[in-house]
PDB file of C-alpha atoms in Angstrom:
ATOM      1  CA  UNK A   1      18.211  28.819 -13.560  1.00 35.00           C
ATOM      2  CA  UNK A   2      18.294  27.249 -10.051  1.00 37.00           C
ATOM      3  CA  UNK A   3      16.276  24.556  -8.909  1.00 37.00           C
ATOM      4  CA  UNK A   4      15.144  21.013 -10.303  1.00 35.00           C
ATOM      5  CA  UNK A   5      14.439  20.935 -13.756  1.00 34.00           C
ATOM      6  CA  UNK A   6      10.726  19.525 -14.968  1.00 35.00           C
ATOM      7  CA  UNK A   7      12.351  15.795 -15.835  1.00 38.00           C
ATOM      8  CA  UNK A   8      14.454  15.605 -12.503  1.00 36.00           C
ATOM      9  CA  UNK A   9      12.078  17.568  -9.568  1.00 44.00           C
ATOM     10  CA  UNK A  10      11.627  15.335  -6.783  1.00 41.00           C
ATOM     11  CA  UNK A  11       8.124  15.676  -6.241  1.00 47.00           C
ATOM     12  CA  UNK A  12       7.307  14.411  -9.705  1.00 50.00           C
ATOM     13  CA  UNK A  13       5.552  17.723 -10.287  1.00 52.00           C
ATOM     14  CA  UNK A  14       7.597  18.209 -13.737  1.00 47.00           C
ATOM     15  CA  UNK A  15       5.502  15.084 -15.111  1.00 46.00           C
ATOM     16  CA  UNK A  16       1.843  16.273 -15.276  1.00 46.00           C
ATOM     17  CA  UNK A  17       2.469  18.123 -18.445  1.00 50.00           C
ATOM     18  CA  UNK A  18       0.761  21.025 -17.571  1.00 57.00           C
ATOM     19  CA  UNK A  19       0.994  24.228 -15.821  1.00 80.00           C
ATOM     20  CA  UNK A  20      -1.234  25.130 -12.767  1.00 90.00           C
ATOM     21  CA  UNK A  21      -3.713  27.234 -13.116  1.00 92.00           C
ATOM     22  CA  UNK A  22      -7.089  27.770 -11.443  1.00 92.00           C
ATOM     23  CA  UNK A  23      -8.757  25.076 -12.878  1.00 94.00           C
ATOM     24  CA  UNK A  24      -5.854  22.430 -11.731  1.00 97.00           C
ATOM     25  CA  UNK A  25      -7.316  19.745  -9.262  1.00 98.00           C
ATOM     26  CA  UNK A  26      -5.190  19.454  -6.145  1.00 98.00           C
ATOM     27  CA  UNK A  27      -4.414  16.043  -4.428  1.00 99.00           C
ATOM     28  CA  UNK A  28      -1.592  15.091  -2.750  1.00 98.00           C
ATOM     29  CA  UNK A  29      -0.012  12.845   0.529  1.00 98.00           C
ATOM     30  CA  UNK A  30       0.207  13.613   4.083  1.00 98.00           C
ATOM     31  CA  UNK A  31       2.588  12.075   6.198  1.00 96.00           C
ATOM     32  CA  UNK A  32       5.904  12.383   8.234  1.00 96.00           C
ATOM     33  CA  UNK A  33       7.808  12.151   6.877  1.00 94.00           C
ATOM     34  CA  UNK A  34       7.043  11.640   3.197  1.00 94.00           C
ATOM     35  CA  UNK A  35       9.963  12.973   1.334  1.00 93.00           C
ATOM     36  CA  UNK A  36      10.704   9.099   0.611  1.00 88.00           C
ATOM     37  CA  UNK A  37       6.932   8.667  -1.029  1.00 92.00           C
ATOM     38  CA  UNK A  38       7.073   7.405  -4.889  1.00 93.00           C
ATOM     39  CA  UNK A  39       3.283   8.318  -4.983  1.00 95.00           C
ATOM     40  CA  UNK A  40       3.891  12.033  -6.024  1.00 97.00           C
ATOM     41  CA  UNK A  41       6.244  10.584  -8.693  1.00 96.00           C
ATOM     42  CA  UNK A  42       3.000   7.729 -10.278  1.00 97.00           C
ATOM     43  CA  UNK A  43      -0.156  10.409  -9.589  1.00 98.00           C
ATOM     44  CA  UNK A  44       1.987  13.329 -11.824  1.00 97.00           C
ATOM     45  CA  UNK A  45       2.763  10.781 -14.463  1.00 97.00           C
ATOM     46  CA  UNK A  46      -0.597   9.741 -14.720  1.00 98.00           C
ATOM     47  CA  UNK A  47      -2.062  13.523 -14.847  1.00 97.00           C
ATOM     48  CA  UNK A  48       0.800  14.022 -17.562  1.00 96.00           C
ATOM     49  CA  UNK A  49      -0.744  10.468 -19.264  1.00 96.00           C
ATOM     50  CA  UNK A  50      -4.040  10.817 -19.702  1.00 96.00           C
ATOM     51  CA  UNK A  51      -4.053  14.519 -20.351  1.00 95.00           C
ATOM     52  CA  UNK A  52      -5.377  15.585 -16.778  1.00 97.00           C
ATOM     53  CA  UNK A  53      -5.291  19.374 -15.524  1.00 97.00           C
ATOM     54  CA  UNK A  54      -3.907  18.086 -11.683  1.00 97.00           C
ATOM     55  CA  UNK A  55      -0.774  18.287  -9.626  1.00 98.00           C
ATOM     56  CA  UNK A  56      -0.328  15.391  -6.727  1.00 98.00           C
ATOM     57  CA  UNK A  57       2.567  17.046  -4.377  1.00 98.00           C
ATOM     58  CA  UNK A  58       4.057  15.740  -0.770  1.00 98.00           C
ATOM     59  CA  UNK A  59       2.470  17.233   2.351  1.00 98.00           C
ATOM     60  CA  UNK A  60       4.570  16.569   5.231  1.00 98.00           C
ATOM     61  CA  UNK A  61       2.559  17.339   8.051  1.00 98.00           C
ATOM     62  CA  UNK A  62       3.197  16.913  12.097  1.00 98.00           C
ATOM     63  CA  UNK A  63       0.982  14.680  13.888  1.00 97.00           C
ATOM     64  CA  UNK A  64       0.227  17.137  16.225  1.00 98.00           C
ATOM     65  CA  UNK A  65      -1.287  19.232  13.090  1.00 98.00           C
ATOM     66  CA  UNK A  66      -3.051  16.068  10.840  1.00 98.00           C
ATOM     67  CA  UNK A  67      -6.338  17.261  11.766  1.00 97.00           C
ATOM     68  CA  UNK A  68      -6.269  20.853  11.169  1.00 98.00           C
ATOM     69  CA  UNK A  69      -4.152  20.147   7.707  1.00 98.00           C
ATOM     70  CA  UNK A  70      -6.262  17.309   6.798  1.00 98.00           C
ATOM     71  CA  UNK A  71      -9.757  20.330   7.480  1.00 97.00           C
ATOM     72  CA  UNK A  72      -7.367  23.125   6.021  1.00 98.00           C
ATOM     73  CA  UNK A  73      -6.832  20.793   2.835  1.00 98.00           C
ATOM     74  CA  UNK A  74     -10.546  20.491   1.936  1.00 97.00           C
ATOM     75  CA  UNK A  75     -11.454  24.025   2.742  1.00 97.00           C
ATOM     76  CA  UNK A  76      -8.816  25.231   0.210  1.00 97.00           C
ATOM     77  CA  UNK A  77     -10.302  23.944  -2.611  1.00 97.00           C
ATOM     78  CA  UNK A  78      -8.061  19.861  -2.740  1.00 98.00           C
ATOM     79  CA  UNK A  79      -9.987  17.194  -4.369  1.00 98.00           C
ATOM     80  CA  UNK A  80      -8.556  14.657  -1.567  1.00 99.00           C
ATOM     81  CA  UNK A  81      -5.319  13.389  -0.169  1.00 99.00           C
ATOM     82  CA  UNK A  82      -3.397   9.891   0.657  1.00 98.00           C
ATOM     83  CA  UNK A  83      -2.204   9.017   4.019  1.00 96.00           C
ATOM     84  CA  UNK A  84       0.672   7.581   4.823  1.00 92.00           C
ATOM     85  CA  UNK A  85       2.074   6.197   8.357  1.00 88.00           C
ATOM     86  CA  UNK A  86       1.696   7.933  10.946  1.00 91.00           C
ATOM     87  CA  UNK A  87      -1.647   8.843  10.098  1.00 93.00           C
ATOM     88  CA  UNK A  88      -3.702   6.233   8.829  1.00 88.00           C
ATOM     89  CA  UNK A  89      -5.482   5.896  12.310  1.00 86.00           C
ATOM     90  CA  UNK A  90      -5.901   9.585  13.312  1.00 93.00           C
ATOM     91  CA  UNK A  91      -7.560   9.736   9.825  1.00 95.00           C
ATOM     92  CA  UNK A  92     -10.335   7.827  10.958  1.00 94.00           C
ATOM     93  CA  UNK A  93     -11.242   9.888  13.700  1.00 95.00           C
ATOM     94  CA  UNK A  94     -10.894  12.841  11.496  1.00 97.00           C
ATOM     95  CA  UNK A  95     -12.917  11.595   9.162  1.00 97.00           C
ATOM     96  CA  UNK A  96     -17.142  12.573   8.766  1.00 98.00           C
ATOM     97  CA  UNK A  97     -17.752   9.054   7.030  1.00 98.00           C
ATOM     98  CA  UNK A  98     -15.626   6.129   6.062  1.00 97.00           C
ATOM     99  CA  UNK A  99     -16.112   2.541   3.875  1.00 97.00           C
ATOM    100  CA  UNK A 100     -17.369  -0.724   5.060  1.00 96.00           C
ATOM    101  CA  UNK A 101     -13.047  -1.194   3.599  1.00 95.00           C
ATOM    102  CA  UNK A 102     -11.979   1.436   5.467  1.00 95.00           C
ATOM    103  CA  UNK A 103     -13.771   0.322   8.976  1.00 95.00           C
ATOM    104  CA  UNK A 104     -12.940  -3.127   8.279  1.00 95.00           C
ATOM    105  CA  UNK A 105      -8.953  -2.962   7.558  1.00 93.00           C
ATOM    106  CA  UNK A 106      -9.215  -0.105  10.632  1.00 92.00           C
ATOM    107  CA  UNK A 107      -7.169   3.019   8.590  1.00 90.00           C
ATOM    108  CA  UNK A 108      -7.667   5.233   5.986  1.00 95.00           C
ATOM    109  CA  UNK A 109      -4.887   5.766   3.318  1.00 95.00           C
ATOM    110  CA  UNK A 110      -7.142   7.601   1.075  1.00 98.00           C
ATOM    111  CA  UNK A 111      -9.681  10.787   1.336  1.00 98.00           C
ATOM    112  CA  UNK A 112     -11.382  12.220  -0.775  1.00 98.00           C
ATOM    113  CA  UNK A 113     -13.435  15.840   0.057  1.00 98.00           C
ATOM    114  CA  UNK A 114     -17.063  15.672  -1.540  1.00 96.00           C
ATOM    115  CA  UNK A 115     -19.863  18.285  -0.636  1.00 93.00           C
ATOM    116  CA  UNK A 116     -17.953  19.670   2.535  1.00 93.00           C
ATOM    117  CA  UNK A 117     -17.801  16.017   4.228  1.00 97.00           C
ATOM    118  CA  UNK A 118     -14.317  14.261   4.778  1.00 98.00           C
ATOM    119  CA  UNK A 119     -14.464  10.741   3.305  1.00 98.00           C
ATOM    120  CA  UNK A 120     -12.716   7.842   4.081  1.00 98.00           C
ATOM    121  CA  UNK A 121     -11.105   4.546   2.638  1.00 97.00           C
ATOM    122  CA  UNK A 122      -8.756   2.014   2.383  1.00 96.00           C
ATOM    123  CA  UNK A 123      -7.040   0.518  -0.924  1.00 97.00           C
ATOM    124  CA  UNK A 124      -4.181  -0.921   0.715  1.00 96.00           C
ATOM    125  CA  UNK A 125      -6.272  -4.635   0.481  1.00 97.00           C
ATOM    126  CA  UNK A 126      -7.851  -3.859  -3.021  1.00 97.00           C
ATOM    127  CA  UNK A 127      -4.394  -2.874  -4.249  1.00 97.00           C
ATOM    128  CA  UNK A 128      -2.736  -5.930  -2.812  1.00 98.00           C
ATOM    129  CA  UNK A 129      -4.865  -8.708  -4.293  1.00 98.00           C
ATOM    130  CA  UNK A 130      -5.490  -6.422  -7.432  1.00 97.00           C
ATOM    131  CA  UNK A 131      -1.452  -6.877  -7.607  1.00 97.00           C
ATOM    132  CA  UNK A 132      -1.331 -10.347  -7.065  1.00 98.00           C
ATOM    133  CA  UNK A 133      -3.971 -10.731  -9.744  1.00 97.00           C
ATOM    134  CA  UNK A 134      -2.753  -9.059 -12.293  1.00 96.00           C
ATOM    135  CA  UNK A 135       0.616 -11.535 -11.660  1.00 96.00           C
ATOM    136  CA  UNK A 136      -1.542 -14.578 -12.322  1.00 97.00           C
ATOM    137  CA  UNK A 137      -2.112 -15.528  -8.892  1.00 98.00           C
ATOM    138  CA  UNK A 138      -5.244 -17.600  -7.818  1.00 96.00           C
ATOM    139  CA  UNK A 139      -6.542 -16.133  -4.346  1.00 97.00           C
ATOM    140  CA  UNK A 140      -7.950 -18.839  -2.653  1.00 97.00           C
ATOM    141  CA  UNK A 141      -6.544 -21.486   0.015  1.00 98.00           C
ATOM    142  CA  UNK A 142      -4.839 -20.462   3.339  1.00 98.00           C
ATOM    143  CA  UNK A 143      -2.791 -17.344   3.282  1.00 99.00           C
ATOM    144  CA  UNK A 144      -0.225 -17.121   5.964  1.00 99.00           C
ATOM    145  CA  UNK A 145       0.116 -13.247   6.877  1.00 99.00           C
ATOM    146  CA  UNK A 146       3.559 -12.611   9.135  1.00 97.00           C
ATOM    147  CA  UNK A 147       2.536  -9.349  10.870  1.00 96.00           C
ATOM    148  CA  UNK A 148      -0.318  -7.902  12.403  1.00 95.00           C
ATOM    149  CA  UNK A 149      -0.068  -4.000  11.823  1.00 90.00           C
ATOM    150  CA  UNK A 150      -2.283  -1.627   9.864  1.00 89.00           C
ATOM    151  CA  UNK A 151      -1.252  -3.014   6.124  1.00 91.00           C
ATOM    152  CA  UNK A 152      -1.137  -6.966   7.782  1.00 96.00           C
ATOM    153  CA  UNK A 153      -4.642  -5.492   8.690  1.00 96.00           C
ATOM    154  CA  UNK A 154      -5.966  -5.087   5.883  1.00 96.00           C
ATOM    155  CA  UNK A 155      -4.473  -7.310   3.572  1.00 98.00           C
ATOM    156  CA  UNK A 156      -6.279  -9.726   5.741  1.00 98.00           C
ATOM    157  CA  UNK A 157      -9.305  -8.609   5.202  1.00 98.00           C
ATOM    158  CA  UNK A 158      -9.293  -8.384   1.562  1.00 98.00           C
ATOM    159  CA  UNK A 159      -8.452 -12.303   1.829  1.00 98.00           C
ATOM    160  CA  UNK A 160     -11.085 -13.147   3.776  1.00 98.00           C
ATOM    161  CA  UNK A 161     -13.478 -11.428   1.311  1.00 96.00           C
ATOM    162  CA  UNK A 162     -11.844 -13.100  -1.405  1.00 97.00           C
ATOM    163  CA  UNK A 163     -12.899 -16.270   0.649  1.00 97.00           C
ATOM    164  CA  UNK A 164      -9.390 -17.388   1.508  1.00 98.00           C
ATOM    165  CA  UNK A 165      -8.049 -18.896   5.071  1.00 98.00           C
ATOM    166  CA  UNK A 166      -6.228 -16.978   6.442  1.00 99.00           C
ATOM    167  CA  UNK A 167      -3.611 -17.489   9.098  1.00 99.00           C
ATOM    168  CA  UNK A 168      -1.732 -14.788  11.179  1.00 99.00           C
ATOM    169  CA  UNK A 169       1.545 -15.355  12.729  1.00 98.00           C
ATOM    170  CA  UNK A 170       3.019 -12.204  14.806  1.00 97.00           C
ATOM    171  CA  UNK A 171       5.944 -11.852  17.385  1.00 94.00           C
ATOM    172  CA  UNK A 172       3.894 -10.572  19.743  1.00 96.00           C
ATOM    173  CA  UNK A 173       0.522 -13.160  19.888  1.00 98.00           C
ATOM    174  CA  UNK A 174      -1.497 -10.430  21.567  1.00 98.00           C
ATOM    175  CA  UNK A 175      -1.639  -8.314  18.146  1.00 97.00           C
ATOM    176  CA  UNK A 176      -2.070 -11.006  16.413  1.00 98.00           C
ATOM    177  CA  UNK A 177      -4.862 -12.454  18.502  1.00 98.00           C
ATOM    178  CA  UNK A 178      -6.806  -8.731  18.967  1.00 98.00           C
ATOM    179  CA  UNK A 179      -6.519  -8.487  14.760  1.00 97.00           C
ATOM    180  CA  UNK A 180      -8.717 -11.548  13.868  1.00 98.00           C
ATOM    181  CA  UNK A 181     -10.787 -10.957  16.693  1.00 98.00           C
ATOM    182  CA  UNK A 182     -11.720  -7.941  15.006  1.00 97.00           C
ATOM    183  CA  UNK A 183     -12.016  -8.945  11.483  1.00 97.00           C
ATOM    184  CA  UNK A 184     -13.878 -12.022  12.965  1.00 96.00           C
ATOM    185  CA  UNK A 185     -12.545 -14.311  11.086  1.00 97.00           C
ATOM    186  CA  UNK A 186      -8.496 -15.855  10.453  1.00 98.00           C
ATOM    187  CA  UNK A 187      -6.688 -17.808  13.035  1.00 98.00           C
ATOM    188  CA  UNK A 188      -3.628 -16.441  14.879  1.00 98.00           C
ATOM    189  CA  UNK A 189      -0.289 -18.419  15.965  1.00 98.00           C
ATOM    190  CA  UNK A 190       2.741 -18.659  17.125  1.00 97.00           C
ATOM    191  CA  UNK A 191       5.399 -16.561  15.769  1.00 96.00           C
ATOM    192  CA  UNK A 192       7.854 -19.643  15.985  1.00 94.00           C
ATOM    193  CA  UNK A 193       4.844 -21.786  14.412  1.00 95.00           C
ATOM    194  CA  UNK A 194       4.579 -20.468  11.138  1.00 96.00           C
ATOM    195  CA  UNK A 195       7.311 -22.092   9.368  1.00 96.00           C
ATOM    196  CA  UNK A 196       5.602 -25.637   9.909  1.00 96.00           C
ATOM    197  CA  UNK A 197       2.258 -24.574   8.566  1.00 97.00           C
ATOM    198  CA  UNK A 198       3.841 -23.735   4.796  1.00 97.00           C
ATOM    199  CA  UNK A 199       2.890 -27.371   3.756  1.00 97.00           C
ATOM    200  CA  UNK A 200      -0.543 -26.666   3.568  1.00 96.00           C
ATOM    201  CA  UNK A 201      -0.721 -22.370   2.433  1.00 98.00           C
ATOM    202  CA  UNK A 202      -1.039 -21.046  -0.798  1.00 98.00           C
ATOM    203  CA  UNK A 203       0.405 -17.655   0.275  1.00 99.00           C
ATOM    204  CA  UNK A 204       2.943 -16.317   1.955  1.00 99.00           C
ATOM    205  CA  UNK A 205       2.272 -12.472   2.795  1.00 98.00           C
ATOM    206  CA  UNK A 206       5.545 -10.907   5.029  1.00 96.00           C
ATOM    207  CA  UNK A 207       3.810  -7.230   6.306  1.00 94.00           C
ATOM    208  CA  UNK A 208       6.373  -6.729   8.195  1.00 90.00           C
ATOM    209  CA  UNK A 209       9.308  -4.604   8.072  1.00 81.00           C
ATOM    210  CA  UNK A 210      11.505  -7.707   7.959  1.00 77.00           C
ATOM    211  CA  UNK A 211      13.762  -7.218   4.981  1.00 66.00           C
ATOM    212  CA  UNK A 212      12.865  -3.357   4.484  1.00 65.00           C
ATOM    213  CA  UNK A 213      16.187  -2.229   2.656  1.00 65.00           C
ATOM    214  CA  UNK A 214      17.940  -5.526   2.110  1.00 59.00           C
ATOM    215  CA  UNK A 215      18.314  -6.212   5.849  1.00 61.00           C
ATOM    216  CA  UNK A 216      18.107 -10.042   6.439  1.00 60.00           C
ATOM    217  CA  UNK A 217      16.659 -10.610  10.096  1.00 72.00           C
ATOM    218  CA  UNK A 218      16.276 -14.029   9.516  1.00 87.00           C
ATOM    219  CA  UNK A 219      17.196 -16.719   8.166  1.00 91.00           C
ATOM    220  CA  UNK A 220      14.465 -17.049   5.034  1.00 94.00           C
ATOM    221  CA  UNK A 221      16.103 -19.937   3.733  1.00 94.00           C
ATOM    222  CA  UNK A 222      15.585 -22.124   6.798  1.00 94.00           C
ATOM    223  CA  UNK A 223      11.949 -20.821   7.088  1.00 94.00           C
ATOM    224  CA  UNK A 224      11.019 -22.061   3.782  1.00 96.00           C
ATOM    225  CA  UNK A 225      12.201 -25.523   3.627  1.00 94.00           C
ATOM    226  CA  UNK A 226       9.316 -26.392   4.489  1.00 93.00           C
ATOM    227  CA  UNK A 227       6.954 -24.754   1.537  1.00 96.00           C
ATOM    228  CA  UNK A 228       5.051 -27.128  -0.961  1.00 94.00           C
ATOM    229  CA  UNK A 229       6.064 -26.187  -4.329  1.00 95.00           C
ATOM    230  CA  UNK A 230       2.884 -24.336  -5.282  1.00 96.00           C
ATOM    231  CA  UNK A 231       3.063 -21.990  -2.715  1.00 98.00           C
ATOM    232  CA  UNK A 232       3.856 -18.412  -4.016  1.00 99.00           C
ATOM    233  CA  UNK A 233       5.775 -15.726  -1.303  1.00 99.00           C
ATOM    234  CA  UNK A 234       4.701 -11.926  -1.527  1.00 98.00           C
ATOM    235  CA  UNK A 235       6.165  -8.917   0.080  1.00 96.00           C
ATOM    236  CA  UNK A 236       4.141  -5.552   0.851  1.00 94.00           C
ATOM    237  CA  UNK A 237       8.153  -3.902   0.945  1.00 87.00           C
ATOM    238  CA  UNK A 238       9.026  -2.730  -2.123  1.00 87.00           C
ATOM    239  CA  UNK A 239      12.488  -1.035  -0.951  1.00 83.00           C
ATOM    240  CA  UNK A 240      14.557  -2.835  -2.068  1.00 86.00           C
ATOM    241  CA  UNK A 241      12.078  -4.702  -5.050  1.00 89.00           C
ATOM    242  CA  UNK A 242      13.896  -8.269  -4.240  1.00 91.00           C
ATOM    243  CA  UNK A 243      13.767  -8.188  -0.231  1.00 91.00           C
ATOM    244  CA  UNK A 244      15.712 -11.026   0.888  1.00 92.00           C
ATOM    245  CA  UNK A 245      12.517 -12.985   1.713  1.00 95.00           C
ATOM    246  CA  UNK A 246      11.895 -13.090  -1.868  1.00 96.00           C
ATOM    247  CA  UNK A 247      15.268 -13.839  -2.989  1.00 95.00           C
ATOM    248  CA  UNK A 248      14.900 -17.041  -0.656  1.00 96.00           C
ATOM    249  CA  UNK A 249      11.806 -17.914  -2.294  1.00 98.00           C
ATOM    250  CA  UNK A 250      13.347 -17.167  -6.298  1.00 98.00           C
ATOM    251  CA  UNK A 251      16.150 -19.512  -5.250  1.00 97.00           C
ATOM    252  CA  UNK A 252      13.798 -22.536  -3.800  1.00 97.00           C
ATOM    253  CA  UNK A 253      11.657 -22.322  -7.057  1.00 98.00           C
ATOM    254  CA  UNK A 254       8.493 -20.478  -5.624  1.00 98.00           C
ATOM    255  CA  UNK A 255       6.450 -17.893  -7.472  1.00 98.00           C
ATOM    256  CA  UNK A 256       7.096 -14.585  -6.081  1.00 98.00           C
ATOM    257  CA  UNK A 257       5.802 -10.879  -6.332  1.00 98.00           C
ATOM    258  CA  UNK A 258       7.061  -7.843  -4.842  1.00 96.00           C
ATOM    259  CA  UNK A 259       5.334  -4.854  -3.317  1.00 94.00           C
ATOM    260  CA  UNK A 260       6.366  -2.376  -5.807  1.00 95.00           C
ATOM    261  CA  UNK A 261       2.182  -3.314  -7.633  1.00 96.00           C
ATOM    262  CA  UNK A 262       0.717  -3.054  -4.131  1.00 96.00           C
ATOM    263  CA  UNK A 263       1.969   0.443  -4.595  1.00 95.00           C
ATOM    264  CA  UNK A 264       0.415   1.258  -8.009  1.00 97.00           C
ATOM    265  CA  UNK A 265      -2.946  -0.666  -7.914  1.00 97.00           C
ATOM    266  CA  UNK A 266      -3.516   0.956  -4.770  1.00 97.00           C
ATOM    267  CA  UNK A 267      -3.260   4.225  -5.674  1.00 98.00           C
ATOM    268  CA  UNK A 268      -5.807   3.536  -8.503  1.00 97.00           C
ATOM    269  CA  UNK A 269      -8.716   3.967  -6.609  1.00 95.00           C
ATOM    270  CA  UNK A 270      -8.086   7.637  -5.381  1.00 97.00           C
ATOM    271  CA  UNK A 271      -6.648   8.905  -8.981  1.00 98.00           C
ATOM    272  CA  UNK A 272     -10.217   8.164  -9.939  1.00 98.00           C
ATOM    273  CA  UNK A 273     -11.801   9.576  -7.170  1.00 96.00           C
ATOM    274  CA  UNK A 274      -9.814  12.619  -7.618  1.00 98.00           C
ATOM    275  CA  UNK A 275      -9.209  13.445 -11.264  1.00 98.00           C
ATOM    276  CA  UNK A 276     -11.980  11.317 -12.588  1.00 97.00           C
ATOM    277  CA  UNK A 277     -10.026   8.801 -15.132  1.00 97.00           C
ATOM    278  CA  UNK A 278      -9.609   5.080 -14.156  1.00 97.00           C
ATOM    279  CA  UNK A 279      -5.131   4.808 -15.127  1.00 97.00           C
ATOM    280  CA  UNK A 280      -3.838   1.815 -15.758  1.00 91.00           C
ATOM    281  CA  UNK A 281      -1.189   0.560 -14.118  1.00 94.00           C
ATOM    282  CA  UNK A 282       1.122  -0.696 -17.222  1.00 94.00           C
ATOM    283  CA  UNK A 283       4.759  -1.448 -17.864  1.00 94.00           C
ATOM    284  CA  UNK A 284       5.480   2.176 -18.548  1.00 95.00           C
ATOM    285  CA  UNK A 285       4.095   3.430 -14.684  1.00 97.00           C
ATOM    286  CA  UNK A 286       6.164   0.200 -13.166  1.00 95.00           C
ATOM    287  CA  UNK A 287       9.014   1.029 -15.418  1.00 95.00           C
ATOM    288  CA  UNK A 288       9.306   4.630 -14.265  1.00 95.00           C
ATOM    289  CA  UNK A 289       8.756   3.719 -10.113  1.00 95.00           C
ATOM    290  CA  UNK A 290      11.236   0.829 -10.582  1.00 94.00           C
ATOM    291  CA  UNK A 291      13.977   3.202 -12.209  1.00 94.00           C
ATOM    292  CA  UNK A 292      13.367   5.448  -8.995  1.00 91.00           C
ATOM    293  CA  UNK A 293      14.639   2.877  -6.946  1.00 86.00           C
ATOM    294  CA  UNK A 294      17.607   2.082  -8.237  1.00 80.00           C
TER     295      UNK A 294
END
């Protein structure tokens, strides 16, 4: 027979261990593109897990069409959806209520559709400190963010809960400036500044795309001669696993952790929301996303 078999389908679909039905709850990701997304591939295996009756499948949708989709989607029955760039802003206007999370990090990456209302949050922070966590990291000290987009966003927020310091360096100082104006709270500098303030951070955060698929823009190295040997260098990129930030950090002796966790602790929060079981994210689900990028 033609077609992807149940081990191999793209869309992860073959991994829930089930067969739809009309009693299967419906989630899935909107964005576009989103053939690329790995979250199809974690939600199936944990439906096919922890013995759920769900499917989790790819939505590309046009931003010209995210709202209607996004209204279309809860009247046909889905439990709720992720969003993925470009649509993490658009789904806060499209949304009927959001989280204190959601309006602080400014985007939604996860919906859920309860009693006819559209409602909106945002795990990227959660998920990124839940990651970090779960690595043995202690959050607290300065944190030194490189970026000031959506994710930059709200990983700084989640920091600044935590009760960390938190420092923002971004090539253009504008963004940088406008984002900790609105969280009220972090300092911005310099783009060219932030490699003399590693004496004194705890964290190194690049959410940028610096590094997405093994590109080397800069010279990491250089940058982090300067880094006490406590400090320990994350990256929200998780294509490739070892960006060549990190491998700059493995080689001067830091602690580092890549953005392939970010990924699955994030994602936690709306598998609960939607199929009602709290998964766990364990060797087997990082095994399985990690073989998918190889």
């Amino acid at each position: 027979m033609g077609g992807a078999s149940r081990e191999t389908s793209a869309s992860g679909l073959g991994d829930t261990g089930c067969m739809i039905d009309g009693h299967t709850k419906l989630a899935g990701v909107m964005g576009w593109p989103v053939e690329h997304s790995r979250s199809p591939m974690l939600h199936n295996h944990w439906c096919r897990v922890h013995d759920v009756n769900g499917a989790y499948v790819p939505l590309p949708t046009r931003p010209e069409h995210f709202e209607a989709a996004l209204k279309g989607l809860a009247a046909a029955g889905f439990r709720g959806v992720n969003v993925t760039i470009p649509h993490k802003e658009a789904a806060m206007r499209a949304c009927d209520s959001m989280t204190d999370t959601a309006r602080r990090a400014g985007a939604v990456n996860t919906v859920r559709f309860e009693n006819g209302q559209i409602i909106g949050d945002c795990t990227d922070g959660t998920g990124f400190c839940d990651n970090l966590t779960a690595h043995g990291v202690t959050l607290s000290g300065r944190a030194l963010i490189l970026g000031a987009g959506g994710a930059a966003r709200a990983v700084a927020a989640a920091l600044l809960d935590r009760g960390c310091e938190v420092v923002v360096a971004n090539r253009t100082m504008a963004r940088a400036e406008a984002m900790v104006e609105a969280l009220k709270g972090g300092e911005a500098v310099e783009w060219y500044d932030w490699p003399s303030l590693l004496p004194g951070c705890s964290l190194l955060v690049n959410a940028t795309s610096l590094g997405m698929n093994g590109k080397a823009d800069i010279d990491w190295d250089a940058m982090l001669r300067q880094a006490g040997s406590s400090l320990c260098v994350t990256d929200i990129v998780y294509t490739p696993r070892e960006t060549p930030l990190l491998k700059a950090a493995k080689a001067a002796d830091l602690q580092t952790v890549d953005g392939l966790g970010m990924l699955i602790h994030q994602a936690r929060a709306g598998f609960r929301s939607w199929f009602g079981v709290d998964p766990e994210a364990d060797e087997a689900t990082f095994n399985l996303l990690a073989a998918s990028l190889r």
